[in-house]
Amino acid sequence: MKLELIATSAFGLEALVARELKALGYDQVTVENGKVHFAGNEAAICRTNLWLRTADRVLLKMGRFKALSFEELFQQTKALPWEEWLPPDALFPVKGKSVKSKLFSVPDCQAIVKKAIVERLRDTYGLTWFPESGALYQIEVALLKDEVTLTIDTSGMGLHKRGYRGLAGPAPVKETLAAAMVALSGWKPEYALLDPFCGTGTILIEAALWAQKRAPGLERTFSAEKWVNIKPKFWEQARIEARDLWQAAVPLHIYGSDIDSKSLELARIHTLEAGLEGVVHYQKLPVSEVRSRFHFGHIITNPPYGERLSEQEEVDRVCQELGETYARLNNWSLHMLTTHPHPERLIGRRWDKSRKLYNGRLECHYYQFFGSRLTSLKIVTSVKPGS
């Protein structure tokens, strides 16, 4: 069955999501702000949920049309073949959003879409009441400039929920953004990787998962696993493929340091939960004391942000220390996500590339300072930061 699917993402990451989809074999992609449309079948729902590192969710597109009145919204929603996906016991809550549209009342749009679907299912199944006691089919009505897109969420929890951060609150960067930082850096598994502000380890864990070719969703479940239209064999085949491609034995040189003991304790727990014990190494160390004897490597990091003036002064001081440390690491590349408008003043040299990214709702820039272009240079020794 040919399906229209949408992979959603944070603004700025759409091209990365499109690249991931093409690598998975889905060539019919169309990029919009915050989403990538692609074509696939039932197996594509399983594979993309398991494999996408930088996307937020995978949605099944039910329809797209223009609506200038609630009556148009109702009738065109009702005309869609909801019975092809929703069984009689389906749990189908409706959420919505509206941007620059005549139908600006989101609660009203949600209620009308819900009513239209109920009437369609009532006509199909001959029922007067739906218990909604079965599998979850989260429906979204999204209006943008009077154009309506109706989707069903196949993922359930956001795809950043890999399963290894069960004991901690929100990370400074989501797993999906951390994976994007790694992808944009150009780091390769044969090179050293260091995060001197590693916090609870998200960037380093995501780098290790990518280097091992390990599907980030391998250890979690998804809403669509309970859908009657997607046979269990599709999920089984997708997980077999993922396990076959996993290269757990690839040698890696990944290190993190921080001055916060509690964060480092959580980083070690997360690393253990991710099955990466002994792969990612941590050390309590201020950035000013970070050293390495690796000839080449990458620093990928999210330095602290300062909200008040006194905090900003401290952040600037720490980032200047990062610049001094980076100056000692000949041939290394530095990639930092920050809100600071002029990082060159802190690092001591002009950045080579800048890209606007969003950390949640916070606008940031991903500044890249490139080191040696000699990509054939290999790691010749293995020592931890500070050694």
CSV table of C-alpha atoms in Angstrom, one decimal:
chain,number,residue,atom,x,y,z
A,1,MET,CA,0.0,0.0,0.0
A,2,LYS,CA,1.5,3.4,-1.0
A,3,LEU,CA,1.2,5.9,1.8
A,4,GLU,CA,1.9,9.6,2.1
A,5,LEU,CA,4.1,10.1,5.2
A,6,ILE,CA,5.5,13.2,6.9
A,7,ALA,CA,8.6,13.3,9.1
A,8,THR,CA,8.5,16.4,11.3
A,9,SER,CA,11.5,18.2,12.7
A,10,ALA,CA,12.8,21.3,14.5
A,11,PHE,CA,13.3,24.3,12.2
A,12,GLY,CA,16.8,24.1,10.6
A,13,LEU,CA,17.0,20.3,10.6
A,14,GLU,CA,14.7,19.5,7.6
A,15,ALA,CA,17.6,18.9,5.2
A,16,LEU,CA,19.2,16.5,7.6
A,17,VAL,CA,15.9,14.5,7.9
A,18,ALA,CA,15.6,14.5,4.1
A,19,ARG,CA,19.2,13.1,3.9
A,20,GLU,CA,18.3,10.4,6.4
A,21,LEU,CA,15.2,9.4,4.5
A,22,LYS,CA,17.2,9.2,1.2
A,23,ALA,CA,19.8,7.0,2.9
A,24,LEU,CA,17.0,4.7,4.0
A,25,GLY,CA,15.9,4.4,0.3
A,26,TYR,CA,13.0,6.9,0.3
A,27,ASP,CA,13.8,9.2,-2.7
A,28,GLN,CA,10.5,10.9,-3.2
A,29,VAL,CA,11.0,13.6,-0.6
A,30,THR,CA,9.6,17.2,-0.4
A,31,VAL,CA,10.9,19.6,2.2
A,32,GLU,CA,8.8,22.2,3.9
A,33,ASN,CA,9.4,24.3,7.1
A,34,GLY,CA,9.4,21.8,10.0
A,35,LYS,CA,8.5,18.7,7.9
A,36,VAL,CA,9.6,16.4,5.2
A,37,HIS,CA,7.0,14.7,3.0
A,38,PHE,CA,7.9,11.3,1.6
A,39,ALA,CA,6.2,8.2,0.1
A,40,GLY,CA,6.4,4.7,1.5
A,41,ASN,CA,4.4,1.7,2.6
A,42,GLU,CA,3.6,0.1,5.9
A,43,ALA,CA,7.2,-1.1,6.3
A,44,ALA,CA,8.3,2.5,5.9
A,45,ILE,CA,6.4,3.5,9.0
A,46,CYS,CA,8.4,0.9,11.0
A,47,ARG,CA,11.8,1.5,9.5
A,48,THR,CA,11.6,5.3,9.7
A,49,ASN,CA,10.4,5.3,13.3
A,50,LEU,CA,13.3,3.0,14.2
A,51,TRP,CA,16.0,4.8,12.2
A,52,LEU,CA,15.4,8.5,12.0
A,53,ARG,CA,17.8,10.3,14.4
A,54,THR,CA,17.0,14.0,13.7
A,55,ALA,CA,13.2,13.8,13.1
A,56,ASP,CA,10.6,14.5,15.8
A,57,ARG,CA,7.8,12.2,14.6
A,58,VAL,CA,6.5,10.2,11.7
A,59,LEU,CA,3.0,11.1,10.6
A,60,LEU,CA,0.5,9.3,8.3
A,61,LYS,CA,-1.0,12.0,6.1
A,62,MET,CA,-4.8,11.5,5.7
A,63,GLY,CA,-5.6,14.6,3.6
A,64,ARG,CA,-4.8,18.1,2.6
A,65,PHE,CA,-7.3,20.7,1.5
A,66,LYS,CA,-8.3,24.4,1.8
A,67,ALA,CA,-11.0,25.4,4.2
A,68,LEU,CA,-12.4,28.8,4.8
A,69,SER,CA,-15.4,27.8,6.9
A,70,PHE,CA,-16.2,25.2,9.6
A,71,GLU,CA,-18.6,23.6,7.2
A,72,GLU,CA,-15.9,23.1,4.6
A,73,LEU,CA,-13.6,21.7,7.3
A,74,PHE,CA,-16.4,19.3,8.4
A,75,GLN,CA,-17.4,18.0,5.0
A,76,GLN,CA,-13.8,17.5,3.6
A,77,THR,CA,-12.7,15.8,6.8
A,78,LYS,CA,-15.7,13.5,6.7
A,79,ALA,CA,-14.9,12.6,3.0
A,80,LEU,CA,-11.6,11.1,4.0
A,81,PRO,CA,-11.4,7.2,4.4
A,82,TRP,CA,-10.9,7.1,8.1
A,83,GLU,CA,-12.3,3.6,8.4
A,84,GLU,CA,-9.2,2.3,6.4
A,85,TRP,CA,-7.1,3.0,9.5
A,86,LEU,CA,-9.4,3.4,12.6
A,87,PRO,CA,-11.0,0.3,13.9
A,88,PRO,CA,-14.3,0.5,15.9
A,89,ASP,CA,-12.5,0.6,19.2
A,90,ALA,CA,-9.8,3.1,18.2
A,91,LEU,CA,-8.8,5.8,20.6
A,92,PHE,CA,-8.6,8.9,18.4
A,93,PRO,CA,-8.1,12.2,20.3
A,94,VAL,CA,-7.7,15.3,18.1
A,95,LYS,CA,-5.1,18.0,18.7
A,96,GLY,CA,-4.6,21.0,16.5
A,97,LYS,CA,-2.8,24.2,15.6
A,98,SER,CA,-3.7,27.2,13.4
A,99,VAL,CA,-1.3,29.8,11.9
A,100,LYS,CA,-2.5,32.7,9.8
A,101,SER,CA,-5.8,31.0,9.0
A,102,LYS,CA,-9.4,32.2,8.9
A,103,LEU,CA,-10.3,29.3,11.2
A,104,PHE,CA,-8.2,30.5,14.1
A,105,SER,CA,-10.0,28.8,17.0
A,106,VAL,CA,-8.1,25.6,17.6
A,107,PRO,CA,-10.6,24.1,20.1
A,108,ASP,CA,-13.4,24.6,17.5
A,109,CYS,CA,-11.4,23.0,14.7
A,110,GLN,CA,-10.6,20.0,16.9
A,111,ALA,CA,-14.2,19.5,17.8
A,112,ILE,CA,-15.4,19.7,14.2
A,113,VAL,CA,-12.7,17.3,13.0
A,114,LYS,CA,-13.7,14.8,15.8
A,115,LYS,CA,-17.4,15.1,14.9
A,116,ALA,CA,-16.7,14.6,11.2
A,117,ILE,CA,-14.6,11.4,11.9
A,118,VAL,CA,-17.3,10.0,14.3
A,119,GLU,CA,-20.0,10.5,11.6
A,120,ARG,CA,-17.8,8.9,9.0
A,121,LEU,CA,-17.2,5.9,11.2
A,122,ARG,CA,-20.8,5.7,12.3
A,123,ASP,CA,-21.9,5.4,8.7
A,124,THR,CA,-19.2,2.8,8.0
A,125,TYR,CA,-19.6,0.6,11.1
A,126,GLY,CA,-23.3,1.2,11.8
A,127,LEU,CA,-22.5,2.1,15.5
A,128,THR,CA,-24.0,4.9,17.5
A,129,TRP,CA,-21.2,4.9,20.2
A,130,PHE,CA,-17.5,4.3,20.1
A,131,PRO,CA,-15.8,3.1,23.3
A,132,GLU,CA,-12.3,4.4,22.3
A,133,SER,CA,-10.8,1.6,24.4
A,134,GLY,CA,-8.3,0.3,21.8
A,135,ALA,CA,-5.0,1.4,20.3
A,136,LEU,CA,-4.1,5.1,20.2
A,137,TYR,CA,-4.5,7.0,16.8
A,138,GLN,CA,-3.5,10.5,17.7
A,139,ILE,CA,-5.0,12.8,15.1
A,140,GLU,CA,-3.8,16.3,14.3
A,141,VAL,CA,-5.5,19.1,12.4
A,142,ALA,CA,-3.0,21.7,11.3
A,143,LEU,CA,-4.0,24.9,9.5
A,144,LEU,CA,-1.5,27.1,7.8
A,145,LYS,CA,-2.8,30.0,5.7
A,146,ASP,CA,-6.2,28.3,5.4
A,147,GLU,CA,-4.7,25.0,4.2
A,148,VAL,CA,-5.6,22.0,6.3
A,149,THR,CA,-3.4,19.0,6.8
A,150,LEU,CA,-4.9,16.0,8.7
A,151,THR,CA,-2.5,13.4,10.0
A,152,ILE,CA,-2.3,10.4,12.4
A,153,ASP,CA,0.8,10.2,14.6
A,154,THR,CA,2.5,6.8,14.2
A,155,SER,CA,5.3,7.4,16.7
A,156,GLY,CA,3.5,8.1,20.0
A,157,MET,CA,6.3,9.6,22.2
A,158,GLY,CA,8.6,11.9,20.3
A,159,LEU,CA,11.4,10.2,18.5
A,160,HIS,CA,13.9,11.9,20.8
A,161,LYS,CA,12.8,9.5,23.5
A,162,ARG,CA,15.4,6.8,22.8
A,163,GLY,CA,14.9,5.1,26.2
A,164,TYR,CA,18.2,5.8,27.9
A,165,ARG,CA,17.3,9.0,29.8
A,166,GLY,CA,14.7,7.5,32.1
A,167,LEU,CA,16.1,9.0,35.3
A,168,ALA,CA,16.7,12.6,34.3
A,169,GLY,CA,14.6,15.6,33.4
A,170,PRO,CA,15.0,17.5,30.1
A,171,ALA,CA,18.4,17.6,28.6
A,172,PRO,CA,20.1,20.9,27.7
A,173,VAL,CA,19.7,19.6,24.1
A,174,LYS,CA,17.2,17.0,22.9
A,175,GLU,CA,18.6,13.7,21.6
A,176,THR,CA,17.5,14.7,18.1
A,177,LEU,CA,19.3,18.0,18.2
A,178,ALA,CA,22.4,16.3,19.6
A,179,ALA,CA,22.3,13.8,16.8
A,180,ALA,CA,22.0,16.7,14.3
A,181,MET,CA,25.1,18.4,15.8
A,182,VAL,CA,27.1,15.2,15.3
A,183,ALA,CA,25.8,14.8,11.7
A,184,LEU,CA,26.7,18.4,10.8
A,185,SER,CA,30.1,18.2,12.3
A,186,GLY,CA,31.6,15.8,9.8
A,187,TRP,CA,33.0,13.7,12.6
A,188,LYS,CA,34.0,10.2,11.6
A,189,PRO,CA,34.2,7.2,14.0
A,190,GLU,CA,38.0,6.8,13.5
A,191,TYR,CA,38.6,10.2,15.0
A,192,ALA,CA,38.6,11.3,18.6
A,193,LEU,CA,35.5,13.1,19.9
A,194,LEU,CA,35.4,15.3,23.0
A,195,ASP,CA,32.7,17.3,24.8
A,196,PRO,CA,34.2,19.4,27.6
A,197,PHE,CA,30.7,20.5,28.7
A,198,CYS,CA,29.2,17.1,28.4
A,199,GLY,CA,26.5,17.4,31.2
A,200,THR,CA,24.5,14.2,31.2
A,201,GLY,CA,26.2,12.9,28.1
A,202,THR,CA,23.6,13.3,25.3
A,203,ILE,CA,25.8,14.5,22.5
A,204,LEU,CA,28.4,11.8,23.2
A,205,ILE,CA,25.8,9.0,23.5
A,206,GLU,CA,24.2,10.1,20.2
A,207,ALA,CA,27.6,10.1,18.5
A,208,ALA,CA,28.3,6.6,19.7
A,209,LEU,CA,24.9,5.3,18.5
A,210,TRP,CA,25.5,6.8,15.1
A,211,ALA,CA,29.1,5.4,14.9
A,212,GLN,CA,27.8,1.9,15.7
A,213,LYS,CA,25.1,2.2,13.0
A,214,ARG,CA,22.6,1.5,15.8
A,215,ALA,CA,19.0,2.4,15.1
A,216,PRO,CA,18.1,5.0,17.8
A,217,GLY,CA,14.6,3.6,18.2
A,218,LEU,CA,15.6,0.0,18.6
A,219,GLU,CA,14.9,-0.3,22.3
A,220,ARG,CA,11.5,1.5,22.4
A,221,THR,CA,7.9,1.0,21.2
A,222,PHE,CA,5.7,3.1,18.9
A,223,SER,CA,1.9,3.8,18.7
A,224,ALA,CA,1.6,2.2,15.3
A,225,GLU,CA,2.9,-1.2,16.7
A,226,LYS,CA,-0.7,-1.7,18.0
A,227,TRP,CA,-2.4,-0.7,14.7
A,228,VAL,CA,-4.3,-3.5,13.0
A,229,ASN,CA,-3.3,-2.3,9.6
A,230,ILE,CA,0.4,-2.8,10.2
A,231,LYS,CA,1.2,-6.5,10.5
A,232,PRO,CA,3.7,-7.5,13.3
A,233,LYS,CA,6.0,-9.0,10.6
A,234,PHE,CA,6.8,-5.5,9.4
A,235,TRP,CA,8.1,-4.5,12.8
A,236,GLU,CA,9.9,-7.8,13.3
A,237,GLN,CA,11.6,-7.4,9.9
A,238,ALA,CA,12.6,-3.8,10.7
A,239,ARG,CA,14.2,-4.8,14.0
A,240,ILE,CA,16.0,-7.8,12.4
A,241,GLU,CA,17.4,-5.4,9.8
A,242,ALA,CA,18.5,-2.9,12.5
A,243,ARG,CA,20.2,-5.6,14.6
A,244,ASP,CA,22.0,-7.0,11.6
A,245,LEU,CA,23.4,-3.5,10.8
A,246,TRP,CA,24.5,-2.7,14.4
A,247,GLN,CA,28.3,-2.7,14.7
A,248,ALA,CA,28.7,-2.8,18.4
A,249,ALA,CA,32.4,-3.7,18.2
A,250,VAL,CA,33.6,-0.7,16.2
A,251,PRO,CA,36.5,1.0,18.1
A,252,LEU,CA,35.7,4.5,19.3
A,253,HIS,CA,37.5,7.2,21.2
A,254,ILE,CA,34.8,9.3,22.8
A,255,TYR,CA,35.3,11.4,25.9
A,256,GLY,CA,33.3,13.8,28.0
A,257,SER,CA,34.3,16.1,30.8
A,258,ASP,CA,32.4,18.5,33.1
A,259,ILE,CA,32.8,20.1,36.5
A,260,ASP,CA,29.4,19.0,37.8
A,261,SER,CA,29.5,15.6,39.7
A,262,LYS,CA,25.8,15.0,39.6
A,263,SER,CA,25.6,15.5,35.8
A,264,LEU,CA,28.5,13.1,35.3
A,265,GLU,CA,26.8,10.5,37.5
A,266,LEU,CA,23.7,10.8,35.3
A,267,ALA,CA,25.9,10.7,32.2
A,268,ARG,CA,27.3,7.4,33.3
A,269,ILE,CA,23.9,6.0,34.1
A,270,HIS,CA,22.6,7.1,30.7
A,271,THR,CA,25.6,5.5,29.0
A,272,LEU,CA,25.0,2.3,30.8
A,273,GLU,CA,21.3,2.3,29.9
A,274,ALA,CA,22.2,3.0,26.3
A,275,GLY,CA,24.4,-0.2,26.3
A,276,LEU,CA,27.6,1.9,25.8
A,277,GLU,CA,29.5,1.2,29.1
A,278,GLY,CA,33.2,1.3,28.3
A,279,VAL,CA,32.5,3.0,25.0
A,280,VAL,CA,32.0,6.6,26.2
A,281,HIS,CA,34.4,7.8,29.0
A,282,TYR,CA,33.8,10.6,31.5
A,283,GLN,CA,36.0,12.7,33.7
A,284,LYS,CA,35.4,15.5,36.2
A,285,LEU,CA,37.5,18.3,34.8
A,286,PRO,CA,37.3,22.1,34.1
A,287,VAL,CA,37.5,23.0,30.5
A,288,SER,CA,40.8,24.9,31.2
A,289,GLU,CA,42.5,21.6,32.1
A,290,VAL,CA,41.3,19.5,29.1
A,291,ARG,CA,44.3,18.1,27.2
A,292,SER,CA,44.7,15.4,24.5
A,293,ARG,CA,47.5,13.7,22.7
A,294,PHE,CA,45.3,12.8,19.7
A,295,HIS,CA,46.7,14.2,16.5
A,296,PHE,CA,43.2,15.0,15.2
A,297,GLY,CA,39.7,15.1,16.6
A,298,HIS,CA,36.5,17.0,17.0
A,299,ILE,CA,35.0,19.0,19.9
A,300,ILE,CA,31.2,19.0,19.8
A,301,THR,CA,29.7,20.9,22.6
A,302,ASN,CA,26.8,23.0,24.0
A,303,PRO,CA,28.4,25.4,26.4
A,304,PRO,CA,26.3,27.0,29.2
A,305,TYR,CA,24.1,30.0,28.4
A,306,GLY,CA,23.9,33.0,30.7
A,307,GLU,CA,20.4,34.5,31.3
A,308,ARG,CA,21.5,37.3,33.7
A,309,LEU,CA,24.5,39.7,33.2
A,310,SER,CA,26.5,38.1,36.1
A,311,GLU,CA,25.9,34.7,34.6
A,312,GLN,CA,26.8,35.9,31.1
A,313,GLU,CA,30.1,37.2,32.4
A,314,GLU,CA,30.9,33.8,33.9
A,315,VAL,CA,29.8,32.0,30.7
A,316,ASP,CA,32.1,34.3,28.6
A,317,ARG,CA,35.0,33.5,30.9
A,318,VAL,CA,34.4,29.7,30.6
A,319,CYS,CA,34.1,30.0,26.8
A,320,GLN,CA,37.3,31.9,26.6
A,321,GLU,CA,38.9,29.0,28.4
A,322,LEU,CA,37.4,26.8,25.8
A,323,GLY,CA,39.1,28.9,23.2
A,324,GLU,CA,42.4,28.6,25.0
A,325,THR,CA,42.0,24.9,25.2
A,326,TYR,CA,41.1,24.6,21.5
A,327,ALA,CA,44.2,26.6,20.6
A,328,ARG,CA,46.3,23.9,22.2
A,329,LEU,CA,44.6,21.1,20.2
A,330,ASN,CA,46.4,21.5,16.8
A,331,ASN,CA,44.4,20.2,13.8
A,332,TRP,CA,41.2,19.7,15.8
A,333,SER,CA,37.8,21.1,14.8
A,334,LEU,CA,35.4,22.8,17.2
A,335,HIS,CA,31.6,22.8,16.8
A,336,MET,CA,29.6,24.7,19.4
A,337,LEU,CA,25.9,25.5,19.8
A,338,THR,CA,25.4,28.8,21.6
A,339,THR,CA,23.2,31.9,21.8
A,340,HIS,CA,26.3,34.1,21.9
A,341,PRO,CA,26.3,36.5,18.8
A,342,HIS,CA,30.1,36.8,18.5
A,343,PRO,CA,31.8,33.5,19.5
A,344,GLU,CA,35.0,34.6,17.7
A,345,ARG,CA,35.6,37.0,20.5
A,346,LEU,CA,35.7,34.1,22.9
A,347,ILE,CA,37.4,31.5,20.8
A,348,GLY,CA,40.0,33.8,19.4
A,349,ARG,CA,39.5,33.2,15.7
A,350,ARG,CA,36.7,33.6,13.1
A,351,TRP,CA,34.3,30.8,12.7
A,352,ASP,CA,34.3,28.9,9.3
A,353,LYS,CA,30.6,28.1,9.2
A,354,SER,CA,27.4,29.2,11.1
A,355,ARG,CA,24.0,27.6,11.0
A,356,LYS,CA,20.8,28.8,12.8
A,357,LEU,CA,19.3,26.0,14.9
A,358,TYR,CA,16.5,26.0,17.5
A,359,ASN,CA,17.1,24.4,20.9
A,360,GLY,CA,13.4,24.1,21.8
A,361,ARG,CA,12.1,27.6,21.3
A,362,LEU,CA,15.5,29.2,21.8
A,363,GLU,CA,17.2,30.5,18.7
A,364,CYS,CA,20.9,29.4,18.7
A,365,HIS,CA,23.7,29.2,16.2
A,366,TYR,CA,25.9,26.2,15.5
A,367,TYR,CA,29.4,27.7,15.0
A,368,GLN,CA,32.0,25.5,13.4
A,369,PHE,CA,35.7,26.2,13.5
A,370,PHE,CA,37.5,23.7,11.2
A,371,GLY,CA,40.8,22.1,11.9
A,372,SER,CA,42.9,20.0,9.5
A,373,ARG,CA,41.4,19.0,6.2
A,374,LEU,CA,43.6,15.9,6.2
A,375,THR,CA,40.8,13.4,6.6
A,376,SER,CA,43.0,10.4,6.1
A,377,LEU,CA,44.8,11.0,9.3
A,378,LYS,CA,44.0,8.3,11.8
A,379,ILE,CA,44.1,8.1,15.5
A,380,VAL,CA,47.4,6.7,16.7
A,381,THR,CA,46.9,6.6,20.4
A,382,SER,CA,44.2,6.5,23.0
A,383,VAL,CA,44.3,8.7,26.0
A,384,LYS,CA,41.6,10.4,28.0
A,385,PRO,CA,41.3,14.2,28.3
A,386,GLY,CA,43.6,15.5,31.0
A,387,SER,CA,46.1,12.7,30.5
